[in-house]
C-alpha positions in Angstrom: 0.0 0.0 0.0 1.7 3.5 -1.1 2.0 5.6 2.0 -0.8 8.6 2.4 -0.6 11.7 1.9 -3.5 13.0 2.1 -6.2 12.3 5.2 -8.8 14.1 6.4 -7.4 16.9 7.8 -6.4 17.8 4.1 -9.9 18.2 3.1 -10.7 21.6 3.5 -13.7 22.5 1.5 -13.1 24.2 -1.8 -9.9 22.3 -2.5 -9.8 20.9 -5.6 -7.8 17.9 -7.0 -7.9 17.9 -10.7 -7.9 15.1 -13.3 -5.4 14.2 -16.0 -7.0 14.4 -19.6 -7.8 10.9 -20.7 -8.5 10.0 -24.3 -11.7 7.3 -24.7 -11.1 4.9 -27.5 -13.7 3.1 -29.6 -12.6 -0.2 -28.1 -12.7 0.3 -24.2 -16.4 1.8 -25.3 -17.4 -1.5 -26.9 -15.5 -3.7 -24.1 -17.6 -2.3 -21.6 -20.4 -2.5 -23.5 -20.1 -5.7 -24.4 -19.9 -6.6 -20.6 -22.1 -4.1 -19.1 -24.7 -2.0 -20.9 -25.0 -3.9 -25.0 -26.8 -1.1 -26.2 -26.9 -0.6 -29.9 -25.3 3.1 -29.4 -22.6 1.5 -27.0 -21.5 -1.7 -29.6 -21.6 0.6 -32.6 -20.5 3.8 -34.6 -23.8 3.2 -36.7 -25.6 2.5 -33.6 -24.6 5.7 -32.3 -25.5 7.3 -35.3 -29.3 6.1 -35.7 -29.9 7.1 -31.6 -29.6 10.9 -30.2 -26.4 10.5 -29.5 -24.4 11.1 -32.4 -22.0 8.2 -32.5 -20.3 5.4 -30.6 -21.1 6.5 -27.3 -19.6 5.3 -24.0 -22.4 4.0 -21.6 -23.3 6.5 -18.6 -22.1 3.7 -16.6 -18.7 3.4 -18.4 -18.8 6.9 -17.9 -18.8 7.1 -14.1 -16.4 4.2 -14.1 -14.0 6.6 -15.7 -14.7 8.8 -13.5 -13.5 7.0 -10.6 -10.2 6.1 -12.4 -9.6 10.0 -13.2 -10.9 10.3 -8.8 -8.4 7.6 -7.9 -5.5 9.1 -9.8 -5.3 12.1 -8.6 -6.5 11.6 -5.0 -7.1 8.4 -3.8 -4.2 6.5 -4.3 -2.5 8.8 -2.0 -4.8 9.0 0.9 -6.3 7.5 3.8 -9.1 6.6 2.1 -12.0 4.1 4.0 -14.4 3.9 1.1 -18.0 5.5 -0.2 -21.2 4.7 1.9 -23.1 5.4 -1.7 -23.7 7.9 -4.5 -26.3 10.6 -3.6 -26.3 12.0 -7.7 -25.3 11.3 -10.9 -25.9 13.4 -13.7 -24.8 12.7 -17.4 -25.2 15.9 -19.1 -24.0 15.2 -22.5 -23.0 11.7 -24.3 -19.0 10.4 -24.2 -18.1 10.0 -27.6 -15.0 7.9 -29.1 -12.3 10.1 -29.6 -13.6 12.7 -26.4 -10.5 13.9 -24.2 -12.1 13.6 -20.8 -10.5 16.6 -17.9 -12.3 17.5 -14.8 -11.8 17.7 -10.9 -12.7 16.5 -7.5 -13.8 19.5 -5.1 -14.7 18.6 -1.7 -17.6 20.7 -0.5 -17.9 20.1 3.2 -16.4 17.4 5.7 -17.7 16.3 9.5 -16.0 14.2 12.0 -17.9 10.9 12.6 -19.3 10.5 16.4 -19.9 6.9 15.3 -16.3 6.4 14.4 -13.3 7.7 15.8 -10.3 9.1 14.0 -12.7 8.8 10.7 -14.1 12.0 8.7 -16.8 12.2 6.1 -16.2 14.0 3.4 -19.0 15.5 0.7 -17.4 15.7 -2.8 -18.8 17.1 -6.0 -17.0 15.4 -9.5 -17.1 17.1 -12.7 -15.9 15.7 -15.8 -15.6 17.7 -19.3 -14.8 17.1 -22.4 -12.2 18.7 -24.5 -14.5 21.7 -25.8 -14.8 22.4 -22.0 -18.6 21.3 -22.3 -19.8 19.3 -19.2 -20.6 15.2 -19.5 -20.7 14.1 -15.8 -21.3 14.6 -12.4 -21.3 12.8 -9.0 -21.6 13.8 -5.4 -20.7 11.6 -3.0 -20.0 11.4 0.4 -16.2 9.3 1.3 -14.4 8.2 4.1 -11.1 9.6 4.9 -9.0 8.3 8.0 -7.8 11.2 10.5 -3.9 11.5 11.3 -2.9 9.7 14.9 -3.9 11.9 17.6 -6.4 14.2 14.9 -9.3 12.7 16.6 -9.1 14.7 19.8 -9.1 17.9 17.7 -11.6 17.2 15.8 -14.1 16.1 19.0 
């Protein structure tokens, strides 16, 4: 496990941790698809075509799960992290199409201690992903887990 970095004292609301752009291909569109969601607009070019979405287009579930790489990249693999009780919104605003340069950020919009668990923090987030005309596809809020530093938890009480 790669040593933290960031824990939940380092989640000030406002802060932002942004994404790294990330190209989607026509093939990890039709993998997932394939697996997941085998929609005609997901398997297909032409079935992206005929739909309302103007080409192969990644599924909104595909979408989120690119989402969480781009999350994990630039925050979580560096911090205390003890997992999401759920998803409280999701929001595809506009399709993912083969070829799209995904960008975005993680900004964390409020955090509480937990009473129910000791040296342990939740976190609200908001995710926002664009694509590379600047035009918004996605977004998540969520609440996460973030462990506290030894000794935090008496400062945050």
């Amino acid at each position: 496990m790669a040593e933290c970095k960031y824990y939940y004292e380092d989640m000030q609301p406002g802060r932002e941790f942004a994404y790294a752009p990330r190209q989607v291909k026509p093939e990890e569109i039709i993998d997932f698809a394939r697996q997941f969601d085998p929609q005609d607009m997901h398997l297909s070019e032409q079935g992206g075509l005929d739909s309302i979405l103007g080409g192969l287009a990644a599924s909104g579930w595909h979408s989120c799960a690119m989402m969480m790489r781009m999350f994990f990249d630039s925050l979580l693999k560096d911090a205390a992290s003890e997992g999401a009780p759920g998803i409280d919104k999701v929001e595809w605003r506009r399709p993912v199409l083969a070829g799209d340069t995904l960008s975005g950020h993680s900004r964390i919009l409020e955090r509480r201690a937990l009473k129910s668990r000791p040296g342990v923090g939740l976190v609200r987030l908001r995710h926002e992903v664009f694509n590379q005309r600047g035009e918004l596809v996605l977004t998540v809020e969520n609440p996460c887990m973030f462990r506290m530093r030894e000794g935090a938890e008496e400062a945050a009480a």
